[in-house]
Structures are given as structure tokens and as C-alpha cells.
Short mmCIF file of C-alpha atoms and ligand atoms in Angstrom, two decimals:
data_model
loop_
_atom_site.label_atom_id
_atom_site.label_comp_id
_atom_site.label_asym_id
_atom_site.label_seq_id
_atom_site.Cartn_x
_atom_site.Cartn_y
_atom_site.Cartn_z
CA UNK I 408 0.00 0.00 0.00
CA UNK I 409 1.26 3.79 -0.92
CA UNK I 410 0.82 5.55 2.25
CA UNK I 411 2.90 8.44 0.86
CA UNK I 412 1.58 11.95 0.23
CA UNK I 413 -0.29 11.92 -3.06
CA UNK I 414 1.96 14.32 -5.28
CA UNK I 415 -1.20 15.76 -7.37
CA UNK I 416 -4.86 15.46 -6.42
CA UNK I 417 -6.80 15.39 -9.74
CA UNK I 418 -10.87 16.21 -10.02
CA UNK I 419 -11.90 14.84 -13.44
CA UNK I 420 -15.36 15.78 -14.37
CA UNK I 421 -17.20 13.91 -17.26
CA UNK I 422 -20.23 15.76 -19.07
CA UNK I 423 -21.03 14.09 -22.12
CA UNK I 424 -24.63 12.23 -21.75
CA UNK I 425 -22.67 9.47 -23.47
CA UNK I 426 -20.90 6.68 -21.54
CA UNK I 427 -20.39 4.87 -25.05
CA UNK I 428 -18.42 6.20 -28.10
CA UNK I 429 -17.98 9.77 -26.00
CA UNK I 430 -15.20 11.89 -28.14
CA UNK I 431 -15.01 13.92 -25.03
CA UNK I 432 -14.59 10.95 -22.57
CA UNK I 433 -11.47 9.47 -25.29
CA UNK I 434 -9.86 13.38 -24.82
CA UNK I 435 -10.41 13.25 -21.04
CA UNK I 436 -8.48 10.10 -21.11
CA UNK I 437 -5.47 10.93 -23.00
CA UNK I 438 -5.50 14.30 -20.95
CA UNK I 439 -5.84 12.02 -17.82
CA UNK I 440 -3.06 9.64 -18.77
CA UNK I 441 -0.51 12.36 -19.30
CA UNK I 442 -1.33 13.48 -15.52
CA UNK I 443 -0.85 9.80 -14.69
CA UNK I 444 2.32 9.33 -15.52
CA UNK I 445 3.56 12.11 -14.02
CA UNK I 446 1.96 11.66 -10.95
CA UNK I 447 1.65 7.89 -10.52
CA UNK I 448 0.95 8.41 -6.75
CA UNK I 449 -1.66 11.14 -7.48
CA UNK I 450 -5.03 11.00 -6.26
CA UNK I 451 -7.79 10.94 -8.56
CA UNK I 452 -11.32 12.37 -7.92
CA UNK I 453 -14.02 11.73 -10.47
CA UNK I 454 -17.33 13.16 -10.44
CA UNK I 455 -19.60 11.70 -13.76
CA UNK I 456 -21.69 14.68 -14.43
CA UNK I 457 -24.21 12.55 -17.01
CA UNK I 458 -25.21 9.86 -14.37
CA UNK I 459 -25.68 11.96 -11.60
CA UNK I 460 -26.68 15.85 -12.87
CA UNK I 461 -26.40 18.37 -9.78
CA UNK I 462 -30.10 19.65 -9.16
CA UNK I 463 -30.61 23.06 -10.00
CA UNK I 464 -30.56 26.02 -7.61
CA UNK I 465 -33.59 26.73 -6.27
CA UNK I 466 -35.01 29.43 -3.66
CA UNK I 467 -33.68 27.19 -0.68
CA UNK I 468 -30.61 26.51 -2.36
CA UNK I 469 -29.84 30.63 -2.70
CA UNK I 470 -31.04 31.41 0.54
CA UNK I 471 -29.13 28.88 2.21
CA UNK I 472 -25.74 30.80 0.29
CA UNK I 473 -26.75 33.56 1.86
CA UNK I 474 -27.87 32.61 5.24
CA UNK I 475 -24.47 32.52 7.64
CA UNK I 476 -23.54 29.23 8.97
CA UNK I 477 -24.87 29.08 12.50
CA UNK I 478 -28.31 30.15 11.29
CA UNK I 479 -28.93 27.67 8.82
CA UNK I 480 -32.02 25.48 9.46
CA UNK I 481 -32.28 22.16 8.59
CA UNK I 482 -34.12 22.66 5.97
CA UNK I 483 -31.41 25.09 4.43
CA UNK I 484 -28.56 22.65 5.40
CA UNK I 485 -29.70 20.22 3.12
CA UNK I 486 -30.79 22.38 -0.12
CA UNK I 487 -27.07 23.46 0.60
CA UNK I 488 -25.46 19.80 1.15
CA UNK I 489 -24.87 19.31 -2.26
CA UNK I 490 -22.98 22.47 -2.79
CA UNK I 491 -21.03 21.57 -0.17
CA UNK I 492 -20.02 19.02 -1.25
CA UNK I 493 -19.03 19.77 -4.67
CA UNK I 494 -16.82 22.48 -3.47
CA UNK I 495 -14.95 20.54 -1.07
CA UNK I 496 -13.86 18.57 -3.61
CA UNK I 497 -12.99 21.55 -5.84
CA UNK I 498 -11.25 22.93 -3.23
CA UNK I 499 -9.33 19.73 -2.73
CA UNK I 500 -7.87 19.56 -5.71
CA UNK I 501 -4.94 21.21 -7.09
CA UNK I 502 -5.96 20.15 -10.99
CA UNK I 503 -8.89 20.15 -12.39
CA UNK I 504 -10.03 18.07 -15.54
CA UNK I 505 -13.51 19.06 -17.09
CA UNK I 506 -14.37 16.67 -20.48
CA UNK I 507 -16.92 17.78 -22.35
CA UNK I 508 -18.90 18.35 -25.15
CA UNK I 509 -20.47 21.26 -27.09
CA UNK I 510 -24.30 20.96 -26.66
CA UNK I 511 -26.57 24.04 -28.71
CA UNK I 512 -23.43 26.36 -28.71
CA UNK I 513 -22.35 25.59 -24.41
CA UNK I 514 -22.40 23.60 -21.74
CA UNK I 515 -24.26 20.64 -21.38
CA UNK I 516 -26.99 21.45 -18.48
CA UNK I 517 -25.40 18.78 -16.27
CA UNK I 518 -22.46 20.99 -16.70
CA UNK I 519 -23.96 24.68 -16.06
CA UNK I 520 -25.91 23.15 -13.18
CA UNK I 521 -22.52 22.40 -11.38
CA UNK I 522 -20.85 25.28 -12.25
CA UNK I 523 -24.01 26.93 -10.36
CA UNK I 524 -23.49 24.47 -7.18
CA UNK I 525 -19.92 25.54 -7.05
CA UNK I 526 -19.07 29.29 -7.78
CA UNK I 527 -19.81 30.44 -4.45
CA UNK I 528 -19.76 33.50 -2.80
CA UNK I 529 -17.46 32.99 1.00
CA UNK I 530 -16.28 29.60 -0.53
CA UNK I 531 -14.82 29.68 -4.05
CA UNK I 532 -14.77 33.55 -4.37
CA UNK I 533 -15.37 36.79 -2.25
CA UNK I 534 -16.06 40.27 -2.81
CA UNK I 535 -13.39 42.70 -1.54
CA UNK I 536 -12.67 46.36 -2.02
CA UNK I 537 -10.86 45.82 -5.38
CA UNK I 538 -13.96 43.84 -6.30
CA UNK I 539 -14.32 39.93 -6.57
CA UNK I 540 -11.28 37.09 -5.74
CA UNK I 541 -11.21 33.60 -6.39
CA UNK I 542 -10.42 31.46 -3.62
CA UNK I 543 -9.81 28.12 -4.97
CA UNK I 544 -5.35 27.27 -4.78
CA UNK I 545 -6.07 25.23 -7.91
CA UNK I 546 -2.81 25.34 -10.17
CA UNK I 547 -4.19 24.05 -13.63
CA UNK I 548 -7.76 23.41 -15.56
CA UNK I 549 -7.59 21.39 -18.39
CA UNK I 550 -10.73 21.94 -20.75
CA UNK I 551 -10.78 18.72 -22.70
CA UNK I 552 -13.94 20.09 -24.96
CA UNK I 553 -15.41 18.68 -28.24
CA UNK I 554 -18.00 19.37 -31.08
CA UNK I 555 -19.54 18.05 -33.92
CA UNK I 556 -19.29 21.16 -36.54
CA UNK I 557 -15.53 21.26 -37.55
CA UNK I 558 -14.64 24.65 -35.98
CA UNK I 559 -17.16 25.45 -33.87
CA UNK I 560 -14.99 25.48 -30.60
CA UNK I 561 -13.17 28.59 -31.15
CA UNK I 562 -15.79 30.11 -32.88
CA UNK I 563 -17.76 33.27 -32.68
CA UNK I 564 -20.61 31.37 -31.46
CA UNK I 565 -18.34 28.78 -28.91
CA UNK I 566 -20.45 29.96 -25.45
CA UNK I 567 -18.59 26.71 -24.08
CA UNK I 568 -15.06 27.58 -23.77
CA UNK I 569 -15.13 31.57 -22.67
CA UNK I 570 -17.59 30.18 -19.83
CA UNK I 571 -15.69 27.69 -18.56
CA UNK I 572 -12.25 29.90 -19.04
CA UNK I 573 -14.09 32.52 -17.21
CA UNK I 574 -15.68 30.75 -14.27
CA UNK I 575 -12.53 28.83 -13.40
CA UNK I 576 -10.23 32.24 -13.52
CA UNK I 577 -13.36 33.87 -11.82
CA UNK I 578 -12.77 31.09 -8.97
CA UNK I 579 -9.02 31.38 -8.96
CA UNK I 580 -7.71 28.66 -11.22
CA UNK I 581 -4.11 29.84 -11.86
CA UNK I 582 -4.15 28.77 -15.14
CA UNK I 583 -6.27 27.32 -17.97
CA UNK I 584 -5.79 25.17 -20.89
CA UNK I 585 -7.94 24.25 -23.57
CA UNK I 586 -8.17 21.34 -26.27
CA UNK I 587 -10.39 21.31 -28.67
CA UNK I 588 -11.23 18.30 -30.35
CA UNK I 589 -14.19 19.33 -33.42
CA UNK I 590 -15.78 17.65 -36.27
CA UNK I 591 -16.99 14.47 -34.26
CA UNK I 592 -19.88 14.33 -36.29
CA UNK I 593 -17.84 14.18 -39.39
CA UNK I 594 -15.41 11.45 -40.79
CA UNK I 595 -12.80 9.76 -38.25
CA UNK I 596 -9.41 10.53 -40.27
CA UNK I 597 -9.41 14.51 -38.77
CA UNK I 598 -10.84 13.46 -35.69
CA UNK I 599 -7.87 11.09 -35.33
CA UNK I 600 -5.53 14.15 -36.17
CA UNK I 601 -6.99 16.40 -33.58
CA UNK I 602 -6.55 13.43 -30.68
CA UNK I 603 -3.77 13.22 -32.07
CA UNK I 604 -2.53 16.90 -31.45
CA UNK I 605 -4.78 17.17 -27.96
CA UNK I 606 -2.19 14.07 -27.15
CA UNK I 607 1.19 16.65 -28.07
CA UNK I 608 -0.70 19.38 -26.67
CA UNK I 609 -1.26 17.35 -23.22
CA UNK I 610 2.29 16.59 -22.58
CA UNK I 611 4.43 18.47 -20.78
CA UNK I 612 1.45 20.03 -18.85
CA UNK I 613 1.80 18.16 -15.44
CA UNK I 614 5.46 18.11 -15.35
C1 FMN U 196 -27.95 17.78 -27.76
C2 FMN U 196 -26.76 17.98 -28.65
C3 FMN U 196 -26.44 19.26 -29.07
C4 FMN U 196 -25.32 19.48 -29.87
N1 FMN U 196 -25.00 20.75 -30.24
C5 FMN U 196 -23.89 20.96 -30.98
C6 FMN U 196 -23.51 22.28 -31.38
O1 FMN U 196 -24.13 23.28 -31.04
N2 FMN U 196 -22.40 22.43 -32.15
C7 FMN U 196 -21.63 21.36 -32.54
O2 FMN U 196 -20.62 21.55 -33.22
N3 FMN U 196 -21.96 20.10 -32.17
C8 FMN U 196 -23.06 19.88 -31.40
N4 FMN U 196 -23.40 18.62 -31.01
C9 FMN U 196 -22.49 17.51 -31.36
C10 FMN U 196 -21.62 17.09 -30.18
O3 FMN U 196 -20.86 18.17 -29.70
C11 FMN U 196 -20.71 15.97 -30.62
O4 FMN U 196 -21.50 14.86 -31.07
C12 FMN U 196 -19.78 15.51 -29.53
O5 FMN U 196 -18.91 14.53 -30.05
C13 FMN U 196 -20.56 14.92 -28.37
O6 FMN U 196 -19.69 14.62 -27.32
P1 FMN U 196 -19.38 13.10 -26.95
O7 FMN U 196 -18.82 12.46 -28.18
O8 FMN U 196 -18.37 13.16 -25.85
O9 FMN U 196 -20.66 12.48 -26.52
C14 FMN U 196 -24.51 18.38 -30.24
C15 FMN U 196 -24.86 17.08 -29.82
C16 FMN U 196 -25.96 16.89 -29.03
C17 FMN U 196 -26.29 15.49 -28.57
#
């Protein structure tokens, strides 16, 4: 048994609604081996966003943000349990990996509705006098993102990259990387390229 210090913690996060044949999940992977072998110790968190989709905020949920700790009710601890959860185990780790797909232009709504459970005001970010601070330590994101339309990531109408970039940076991710992977719905030779470069792209990044 290790008992050692794990030298990475990773948080993988899966948001295609596919578990078979996902382009996104076969990016994640080669993102995730990369981290692997330089962290063969590391710890690795995964949260499957398709199987499980955070609920959506809802009046409890906001008014339990907003109500301070010692006055929560029950009723308010447990619209907020969720959210607590999820952002203990952002906070947790110090590299984030979010696969996903393009959906209408963004996110998938599994997707948006975590983003919602985790930027938090007093526990991801804060307000201060020079306005608002992330709060999460979290060295690297890796956006492992794909689409069906060749070119549509990186795209005047891409909403899913500029979110993500911007909510993780908004949080405090030190710094974000993004692969794009397009044309899924297209023939397999150019998707094999653009692994193929995500791979090249990937190494070197966990070093
Ligand atoms: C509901 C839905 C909406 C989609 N919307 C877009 C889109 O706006 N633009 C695009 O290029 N591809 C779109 N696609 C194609 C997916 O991005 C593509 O099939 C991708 O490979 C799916 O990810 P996966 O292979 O990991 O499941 C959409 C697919 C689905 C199922």
C-alpha cells in the first residue's frame, strides 16, 4: 500500500450524456493519462456529471448561500449539502479536468448546473474592495472540450469555452488550458488528427 503523500490530487469531471463512443470521454483520457504518468501516486477524484446531474438552484438553495452558517435550518442545510459538497472537492484539488462536449453552442446542463453548485460567494470567491477574488489554490484546468461542426470550438458562437475559461479564472484557477477536439460528427481521419494533437498538446502540462 502507498501511504505516501499523493503528489497531485486530480478532479476529473465527465459531461457528455454518453458513456459509449464519447469523443469527449477518449480526450479526457489521454488528458488524464498524461497526468498519470507524471503523478503515478496522485489521487484521482471523479465526479460523472451525465449519471448523476447536480439539481438546479432553487429558492432554498440561494437562501441557504446567503444565510451565515450558525443560522442555517435544517431545511437550508440540506438544499445546501450538495454544494457543499461539490466544493470541497474543488477545493481539494490542485488540478482540475472538465471533459466535455459542445451541446446548442455551451455547456451541457449537467455541466452549467454544477458550475451553479460551485461558484460560491465565501467559498470559491469573495467580494473585496478591489472587487471579486477567487479562492480556490487550484494550479491548472484542463478543458478537454469537443464538437460536432468542424470549428465550432473557437468560434464566434463557442459559449462553451469563454464560460468555462471565465468561471474557473473567476474562482481562482491559476491557469487554464484548452483542447479542442471538433468535427466528431464528421469522418474519423481529422478526428484522429486532432486526438492526435490534444495528445502533443497534453504533454508536458503536469510536469
Ligand atoms: C444535444 C446535442 C447538441 C449538440 N450541439 C452541438 C452544437 O451546437 N455544435 C456542434 O458543433 N456540435 C453539437 N453537437 C455535437 C456534439 O458536440 C458531438 O457529437 C460531440 O462529439 C458529443 O460529445 P461526446 O462524443 O463526448 O458524446 C450536439 C450534440 C448533441 C447530442
Amino acid at each position: 500500500m502507498n501511504t505516501s503523500t499523493p503528489t497531485s490530487r486530480l478532479l476529473r469531471i465527465d459531461a457528455s450524456a454518453r458513456t459509449d463512443g464519447s469523443h469527449s470521454r477518449r480526450v479526457g483520457d489521454i488528458v488524464e493519462a498524461q497526468w498519470r504518468r507524471a503523478h503515478p501516486h496522485g489521487e484521482r477524484v471523479h465526479r460523472e456529471l451525465a449519471l448523476a446531474a447536480p439539481t438546479h438552484l432553487a429558492q432554498a438553495t440561494i437562501t441557504g448561500f446567503n444565510t451565515p452558517p450558525e443560522q442555517l435550518t435544517p431545511a437550508l442545510r440540506e438544499a445546501t449539502a450538495l454544494s457543499d459538497a461539490l466544493v470541497s472537492e474543488v477545493r481539494r484539488a490542485d488540478t482540475l479536468l472538465i471533459a466535455a462536449p459542445m451541446y446548442n453552442f455551451g455547456a451541457p446542463s449537467a455541466l452549467k448546473a454544477w458550475v451553479d453548485q460551485i461558484v460560491r460567494a465565501g467559498h470559491t470567491f469573495q467580494f473585496g474592495a478591489d472587487g471579486p477574488r477567487g479562492l480556490l489554490q487550484t494550479r491548472l484546468a484542463v478543458l478537454a472540450l469537443v464538437c460536432g461542426v468542424p470549428g465550432a470550438l473557437g468560434s464566434p458562437v463557442d459559449f462553451l469555452s469563454p464560460h468555462l475559461e471565465a468561471v474557473l479564472r473567476f474562482i481562482g484557477v491559476q491557469r487554464v488550458v484548452t483542447l479542442h477536439v471538433g468535427g466528431t460528427a464528421g469522418p474519423a481521419e481529422p478526428v484522429q488528427a486532432a486526438m492526435a494533437t490534444a495528445e502533443r498538446d497534453a504533454r508536458g502540462l503536469f510536469a
